[in-house]
């Protein structure tokens, strides 16, 4: 079994402004960099292999947490969901302007997709391909990604259809530990790990 620790990148200006980021390549802001420097990974992940989305907010987060840039493995399949025409919009304003339309789109769950964007189902399909390759590597992995990828991993592990709330913290400074079988099947081991914590989740010590 392979261990995979998924965590979201640090904060950006667009996060602070409530904007939809998607695959727009927004860097960390100064507050985000300061925040990431205070994060502490679980001790068992100290020597795990580092992977990240190629978007600069994820790359910079990984490096600030100790990843060697020369060995950091980047993969487009770890990018945030493509929010299409909604990228750059302020979410509260978008909801106010397109409330009923937005609710109908969100009601589709895994098949919701903005105009010219990507659905969660499409994201989970690309993530599943990455997981299959990760399983073949047989190396424990720390993965810096995005909120959509965190949701995709939870969907693949549990069958969540995104039509109801999930017990998953998708904010900054949280991580989620899964085990990965040789066939690429993902199993939750410990969700909602505070990155300030120094102790491993109960029953898991690699």
PDB file of C-alpha atoms in Angstrom:
ATOM      1  CA  UNK A   1       0.000   0.000   0.000  1.00  0.00           C
ATOM      2  CA  UNK A   2       1.141   3.520  -0.817  1.00  0.00           C
ATOM      3  CA  UNK A   3       0.463   6.559   1.350  1.00  0.00           C
ATOM      4  CA  UNK A   4      -0.681   9.788  -0.313  1.00  0.00           C
ATOM      5  CA  UNK A   5      -1.040  13.052   1.576  1.00  0.00           C
ATOM      6  CA  UNK A   6      -3.107  15.612  -0.337  1.00  0.00           C
ATOM      7  CA  UNK A   7      -2.924  19.267   0.670  1.00  0.00           C
ATOM      8  CA  UNK A   8      -4.100  22.507  -0.859  1.00  0.00           C
ATOM      9  CA  UNK A   9      -1.781  25.354  -1.832  1.00  0.00           C
ATOM     10  CA  UNK A  10      -1.408  28.434   0.345  1.00  0.00           C
ATOM     11  CA  UNK A  11      -3.530  31.598   0.049  1.00  0.00           C
ATOM     12  CA  UNK A  12      -3.451  34.009  -2.903  1.00  0.00           C
ATOM     13  CA  UNK A  13      -4.843  37.464  -3.595  1.00  0.00           C
ATOM     14  CA  UNK A  14      -7.697  35.870  -5.520  1.00  0.00           C
ATOM     15  CA  UNK A  15      -8.540  33.721  -2.504  1.00  0.00           C
ATOM     16  CA  UNK A  16      -8.624  36.860  -0.363  1.00  0.00           C
ATOM     17  CA  UNK A  17     -10.875  38.591  -2.916  1.00  0.00           C
ATOM     18  CA  UNK A  18     -13.237  35.629  -3.205  1.00  0.00           C
ATOM     19  CA  UNK A  19     -12.470  35.116  -6.890  1.00  0.00           C
ATOM     20  CA  UNK A  20     -12.835  31.852  -8.801  1.00  0.00           C
ATOM     21  CA  UNK A  21      -9.255  30.807  -9.617  1.00  0.00           C
ATOM     22  CA  UNK A  22      -9.512  27.562 -11.524  1.00  0.00           C
ATOM     23  CA  UNK A  23      -6.495  27.087 -13.790  1.00  0.00           C
ATOM     24  CA  UNK A  24      -5.560  30.781 -13.842  1.00  0.00           C
ATOM     25  CA  UNK A  25      -1.939  30.863 -12.677  1.00  0.00           C
ATOM     26  CA  UNK A  26      -2.192  33.086  -9.611  1.00  0.00           C
ATOM     27  CA  UNK A  27       0.854  33.171  -7.265  1.00  0.00           C
ATOM     28  CA  UNK A  28       0.821  33.057  -3.488  1.00  0.00           C
ATOM     29  CA  UNK A  29       0.592  36.467  -1.867  1.00  0.00           C
ATOM     30  CA  UNK A  30       2.895  37.615   0.933  1.00  0.00           C
ATOM     31  CA  UNK A  31       0.387  36.603   3.604  1.00  0.00           C
ATOM     32  CA  UNK A  32       0.096  33.201   1.953  1.00  0.00           C
ATOM     33  CA  UNK A  33       3.856  32.703   2.008  1.00  0.00           C
ATOM     34  CA  UNK A  34       4.013  33.644   5.676  1.00  0.00           C
ATOM     35  CA  UNK A  35       1.172  31.236   6.415  1.00  0.00           C
ATOM     36  CA  UNK A  36       2.746  28.298   4.577  1.00  0.00           C
ATOM     37  CA  UNK A  37       6.019  28.804   6.457  1.00  0.00           C
ATOM     38  CA  UNK A  38       4.131  28.045   9.693  1.00  0.00           C
ATOM     39  CA  UNK A  39       2.690  24.746   8.428  1.00  0.00           C
ATOM     40  CA  UNK A  40       4.109  21.482   9.723  1.00  0.00           C
ATOM     41  CA  UNK A  41       3.626  18.193   7.920  1.00  0.00           C
ATOM     42  CA  UNK A  42       2.997  15.005   9.918  1.00  0.00           C
ATOM     43  CA  UNK A  43       6.366  13.531  10.885  1.00  0.00           C
ATOM     44  CA  UNK A  44       5.821  10.326   8.896  1.00  0.00           C
ATOM     45  CA  UNK A  45       5.751  12.329   5.654  1.00  0.00           C
ATOM     46  CA  UNK A  46       9.159  13.932   6.181  1.00  0.00           C
ATOM     47  CA  UNK A  47      10.913  11.894   3.490  1.00  0.00           C
ATOM     48  CA  UNK A  48       8.017  11.282   1.119  1.00  0.00           C
ATOM     49  CA  UNK A  49       8.265  12.050  -2.573  1.00  0.00           C
ATOM     50  CA  UNK A  50       6.882  15.458  -3.590  1.00  0.00           C
ATOM     51  CA  UNK A  51       4.369  15.958  -6.404  1.00  0.00           C
ATOM     52  CA  UNK A  52       2.430  19.109  -7.286  1.00  0.00           C
ATOM     53  CA  UNK A  53       0.189  20.844  -9.739  1.00  0.00           C
ATOM     54  CA  UNK A  54       2.324  22.938 -12.118  1.00  0.00           C
ATOM     55  CA  UNK A  55       0.384  26.101 -11.197  1.00  0.00           C
ATOM     56  CA  UNK A  56       2.781  28.410  -9.377  1.00  0.00           C
ATOM     57  CA  UNK A  57       0.727  28.652  -6.185  1.00  0.00           C
ATOM     58  CA  UNK A  58       1.088  24.882  -5.719  1.00  0.00           C
ATOM     59  CA  UNK A  59       4.757  24.747  -6.739  1.00  0.00           C
ATOM     60  CA  UNK A  60       5.693  27.550  -4.361  1.00  0.00           C
ATOM     61  CA  UNK A  61       3.769  25.935  -1.509  1.00  0.00           C
ATOM     62  CA  UNK A  62       5.618  22.651  -2.031  1.00  0.00           C
ATOM     63  CA  UNK A  63       9.015  24.371  -2.071  1.00  0.00           C
ATOM     64  CA  UNK A  64       8.224  26.392   1.053  1.00  0.00           C
ATOM     65  CA  UNK A  65       7.304  23.127   2.792  1.00  0.00           C
ATOM     66  CA  UNK A  66      10.658  21.589   1.928  1.00  0.00           C
ATOM     67  CA  UNK A  67      10.353  20.098  -1.549  1.00  0.00           C
ATOM     68  CA  UNK A  68      13.572  20.170  -3.567  1.00  0.00           C
ATOM     69  CA  UNK A  69      12.697  22.050  -6.789  1.00  0.00           C
ATOM     70  CA  UNK A  70      15.053  19.784  -8.733  1.00  0.00           C
ATOM     71  CA  UNK A  71      13.107  16.689  -7.699  1.00  0.00           C
ATOM     72  CA  UNK A  72       9.567  18.071  -7.441  1.00  0.00           C
ATOM     73  CA  UNK A  73       7.350  16.167  -9.881  1.00  0.00           C
ATOM     74  CA  UNK A  74       4.732  18.297 -11.665  1.00  0.00           C
ATOM     75  CA  UNK A  75       1.693  16.928 -13.452  1.00  0.00           C
ATOM     76  CA  UNK A  76      -1.121  18.705 -15.290  1.00  0.00           C
ATOM     77  CA  UNK A  77      -3.571  16.131 -13.938  1.00  0.00           C
ATOM     78  CA  UNK A  78      -3.157  17.723 -10.493  1.00  0.00           C
ATOM     79  CA  UNK A  79      -4.331  21.136 -11.716  1.00  0.00           C
ATOM     80  CA  UNK A  80      -7.453  22.777 -10.352  1.00  0.00           C
ATOM     81  CA  UNK A  81     -10.706  22.216 -12.196  1.00  0.00           C
ATOM     82  CA  UNK A  82     -11.096  24.450 -15.246  1.00  0.00           C
ATOM     83  CA  UNK A  83     -13.835  26.920 -14.328  1.00  0.00           C
ATOM     84  CA  UNK A  84     -14.116  28.252 -17.875  1.00  0.00           C
ATOM     85  CA  UNK A  85     -15.989  31.537 -18.217  1.00  0.00           C
ATOM     86  CA  UNK A  86     -16.287  31.871 -14.445  1.00  0.00           C
ATOM     87  CA  UNK A  87     -12.554  32.214 -13.798  1.00  0.00           C
ATOM     88  CA  UNK A  88     -11.701  35.585 -12.299  1.00  0.00           C
ATOM     89  CA  UNK A  89     -15.295  36.252 -11.225  1.00  0.00           C
ATOM     90  CA  UNK A  90     -16.073  37.115  -7.619  1.00  0.00           C
ATOM     91  CA  UNK A  91     -18.121  34.166  -6.418  1.00  0.00           C
ATOM     92  CA  UNK A  92     -20.583  36.167  -4.302  1.00  0.00           C
ATOM     93  CA  UNK A  93     -21.288  38.473  -7.242  1.00  0.00           C
ATOM     94  CA  UNK A  94     -21.656  35.489  -9.571  1.00  0.00           C
ATOM     95  CA  UNK A  95     -24.217  33.926  -7.232  1.00  0.00           C
ATOM     96  CA  UNK A  96     -26.121  37.202  -6.991  1.00  0.00           C
ATOM     97  CA  UNK A  97     -26.230  37.657 -10.762  1.00  0.00           C
ATOM     98  CA  UNK A  98     -26.811  34.051 -11.821  1.00  0.00           C
ATOM     99  CA  UNK A  99     -28.418  32.564  -8.724  1.00  0.00           C
ATOM    100  CA  UNK A 100     -31.004  30.246 -10.275  1.00  0.00           C
ATOM    101  CA  UNK A 101     -28.797  29.282 -13.226  1.00  0.00           C
ATOM    102  CA  UNK A 102     -25.926  28.525 -10.872  1.00  0.00           C
ATOM    103  CA  UNK A 103     -28.138  26.414  -8.606  1.00  0.00           C
ATOM    104  CA  UNK A 104     -29.314  24.336 -11.578  1.00  0.00           C
ATOM    105  CA  UNK A 105     -25.728  23.752 -12.676  1.00  0.00           C
ATOM    106  CA  UNK A 106     -24.599  22.814  -9.146  1.00  0.00           C
ATOM    107  CA  UNK A 107     -27.521  20.376  -8.808  1.00  0.00           C
ATOM    108  CA  UNK A 108     -25.888  18.201 -11.474  1.00  0.00           C
ATOM    109  CA  UNK A 109     -23.244  17.127  -8.956  1.00  0.00           C
ATOM    110  CA  UNK A 110     -20.346  15.411 -10.691  1.00  0.00           C
ATOM    111  CA  UNK A 111     -21.623  16.617 -14.049  1.00  0.00           C
ATOM    112  CA  UNK A 112     -21.895  20.293 -13.172  1.00  0.00           C
ATOM    113  CA  UNK A 113     -19.748  22.428 -15.466  1.00  0.00           C
ATOM    114  CA  UNK A 114     -19.516  26.161 -16.119  1.00  0.00           C
ATOM    115  CA  UNK A 115     -19.654  27.500 -19.672  1.00  0.00           C
ATOM    116  CA  UNK A 116     -16.455  26.440 -21.495  1.00  0.00           C
ATOM    117  CA  UNK A 117     -15.223  24.695 -18.354  1.00  0.00           C
ATOM    118  CA  UNK A 118     -14.646  21.252 -16.904  1.00  0.00           C
ATOM    119  CA  UNK A 119     -16.907  19.055 -14.782  1.00  0.00           C
ATOM    120  CA  UNK A 120     -15.851  17.353 -11.539  1.00  0.00           C
ATOM    121  CA  UNK A 121     -16.332  14.028 -13.318  1.00  0.00           C
ATOM    122  CA  UNK A 122     -13.727  15.035 -15.895  1.00  0.00           C
ATOM    123  CA  UNK A 123     -11.360  16.062 -13.111  1.00  0.00           C
ATOM    124  CA  UNK A 124     -11.775  12.728 -11.324  1.00  0.00           C
ATOM    125  CA  UNK A 125     -11.035  10.892 -14.570  1.00  0.00           C
ATOM    126  CA  UNK A 126      -7.717  12.663 -15.015  1.00  0.00           C
ATOM    127  CA  UNK A 127      -6.912  12.256 -11.324  1.00  0.00           C
ATOM    128  CA  UNK A 128      -7.621   8.514 -11.549  1.00  0.00           C
ATOM    129  CA  UNK A 129      -5.011   8.254 -14.302  1.00  0.00           C
ATOM    130  CA  UNK A 130      -2.450   9.982 -12.104  1.00  0.00           C
ATOM    131  CA  UNK A 131      -3.305   7.685  -9.186  1.00  0.00           C
ATOM    132  CA  UNK A 132      -2.817   4.581 -11.332  1.00  0.00           C
ATOM    133  CA  UNK A 133       0.689   5.749 -12.180  1.00  0.00           C
ATOM    134  CA  UNK A 134       1.369   6.682  -8.553  1.00  0.00           C
ATOM    135  CA  UNK A 135       0.347   3.177  -7.474  1.00  0.00           C
ATOM    136  CA  UNK A 136       2.854   1.692  -9.904  1.00  0.00           C
ATOM    137  CA  UNK A 137       5.635   3.862  -8.427  1.00  0.00           C
ATOM    138  CA  UNK A 138       5.102   2.380  -4.951  1.00  0.00           C
ATOM    139  CA  UNK A 139       6.433   5.511  -3.291  1.00  0.00           C
ATOM    140  CA  UNK A 140       4.693   7.445  -0.525  1.00  0.00           C
ATOM    141  CA  UNK A 141       3.770  10.881  -1.858  1.00  0.00           C
ATOM    142  CA  UNK A 142       3.019  14.402  -0.590  1.00  0.00           C
ATOM    143  CA  UNK A 143       0.823  16.119  -3.169  1.00  0.00           C
ATOM    144  CA  UNK A 144       0.230  19.877  -3.276  1.00  0.00           C
ATOM    145  CA  UNK A 145      -2.882  20.558  -5.304  1.00  0.00           C
ATOM    146  CA  UNK A 146      -6.190  22.441  -5.207  1.00  0.00           C
ATOM    147  CA  UNK A 147      -9.630  22.306  -3.600  1.00  0.00           C
ATOM    148  CA  UNK A 148     -11.143  20.636  -6.661  1.00  0.00           C
ATOM    149  CA  UNK A 149      -8.530  17.891  -6.559  1.00  0.00           C
ATOM    150  CA  UNK A 150      -9.210  17.344  -2.851  1.00  0.00           C
ATOM    151  CA  UNK A 151     -12.873  16.850  -3.738  1.00  0.00           C
ATOM    152  CA  UNK A 152     -11.930  14.573  -6.625  1.00  0.00           C
ATOM    153  CA  UNK A 153      -9.821  12.336  -4.393  1.00  0.00           C
ATOM    154  CA  UNK A 154     -12.655  12.087  -1.872  1.00  0.00           C
ATOM    155  CA  UNK A 155     -15.074  11.222  -4.678  1.00  0.00           C
ATOM    156  CA  UNK A 156     -12.829   8.447  -5.995  1.00  0.00           C
ATOM    157  CA  UNK A 157     -12.359   7.042  -2.486  1.00  0.00           C
ATOM    158  CA  UNK A 158     -15.969   7.155  -1.289  1.00  0.00           C
ATOM    159  CA  UNK A 159     -18.280   7.460  -4.287  1.00  0.00           C
ATOM    160  CA  UNK A 160     -19.425  10.928  -3.174  1.00  0.00           C
ATOM    161  CA  UNK A 161     -21.680  12.413  -5.868  1.00  0.00           C
ATOM    162  CA  UNK A 162     -21.160  16.065  -4.901  1.00  0.00           C
ATOM    163  CA  UNK A 163     -24.896  16.571  -4.423  1.00  0.00           C
ATOM    164  CA  UNK A 164     -24.558  16.876  -0.658  1.00  0.00           C
ATOM    165  CA  UNK A 165     -21.986  18.225   1.771  1.00  0.00           C
ATOM    166  CA  UNK A 166     -18.882  16.162   2.487  1.00  0.00           C
ATOM    167  CA  UNK A 167     -16.995  16.022   5.814  1.00  0.00           C
ATOM    168  CA  UNK A 168     -13.915  17.422   4.120  1.00  0.00           C
ATOM    169  CA  UNK A 169     -11.960  20.555   4.997  1.00  0.00           C
ATOM    170  CA  UNK A 170     -10.917  22.151   1.706  1.00  0.00           C
ATOM    171  CA  UNK A 171      -9.396  25.297   3.171  1.00  0.00           C
ATOM    172  CA  UNK A 172      -5.734  26.110   3.544  1.00  0.00           C
ATOM    173  CA  UNK A 173      -3.561  24.438   6.212  1.00  0.00           C
ATOM    174  CA  UNK A 174      -5.413  21.120   6.103  1.00  0.00           C
ATOM    175  CA  UNK A 175      -4.225  17.792   4.689  1.00  0.00           C
ATOM    176  CA  UNK A 176      -5.901  14.476   3.909  1.00  0.00           C
ATOM    177  CA  UNK A 177      -4.210  11.096   4.103  1.00  0.00           C
ATOM    178  CA  UNK A 178      -5.205   8.173   1.887  1.00  0.00           C
ATOM    179  CA  UNK A 179      -3.789   4.755   1.171  1.00  0.00           C
ATOM    180  CA  UNK A 180      -3.452   3.696  -2.438  1.00  0.00           C
ATOM    181  CA  UNK A 181      -3.712   0.049  -3.467  1.00  0.00           C
ATOM    182  CA  UNK A 182      -1.764  -1.482  -6.342  1.00  0.00           C
ATOM    183  CA  UNK A 183      -4.882  -1.340  -8.519  1.00  0.00           C
ATOM    184  CA  UNK A 184      -5.216   2.421  -7.953  1.00  0.00           C
ATOM    185  CA  UNK A 185      -8.070   2.173  -5.415  1.00  0.00           C
ATOM    186  CA  UNK A 186      -7.986   5.007  -2.895  1.00  0.00           C
ATOM    187  CA  UNK A 187      -9.021   4.593   0.763  1.00  0.00           C
ATOM    188  CA  UNK A 188      -9.347   7.431   3.317  1.00  0.00           C
ATOM    189  CA  UNK A 189      -6.964   6.943   6.225  1.00  0.00           C
ATOM    190  CA  UNK A 190      -7.241  10.280   8.050  1.00  0.00           C
ATOM    191  CA  UNK A 191      -9.135  13.323   6.791  1.00  0.00           C
ATOM    192  CA  UNK A 192      -8.850  16.908   8.019  1.00  0.00           C
ATOM    193  CA  UNK A 193      -5.323  16.849   9.441  1.00  0.00           C
ATOM    194  CA  UNK A 194      -4.292  20.255  10.757  1.00  0.00           C
ATOM    195  CA  UNK A 195      -0.900  21.082   9.314  1.00  0.00           C
ATOM    196  CA  UNK A 196       0.116  22.693  12.586  1.00  0.00           C
ATOM    197  CA  UNK A 197      -0.156  19.268  14.253  1.00  0.00           C
ATOM    198  CA  UNK A 198       2.998  17.301  15.017  1.00  0.00           C
ATOM    199  CA  UNK A 199       1.444  13.930  15.782  1.00  0.00           C
ATOM    200  CA  UNK A 200       0.388  11.345  13.184  1.00  0.00           C
ATOM    201  CA  UNK A 201      -3.230  10.235  12.987  1.00  0.00           C
ATOM    202  CA  UNK A 202      -4.022   7.294  15.207  1.00  0.00           C
ATOM    203  CA  UNK A 203      -2.998   3.944  13.754  1.00  0.00           C
ATOM    204  CA  UNK A 204      -0.798   5.343  11.006  1.00  0.00           C
ATOM    205  CA  UNK A 205       2.955   5.682  11.355  1.00  0.00           C
ATOM    206  CA  UNK A 206       5.151   5.242   8.285  1.00  0.00           C
TER     207      UNK A 206
END
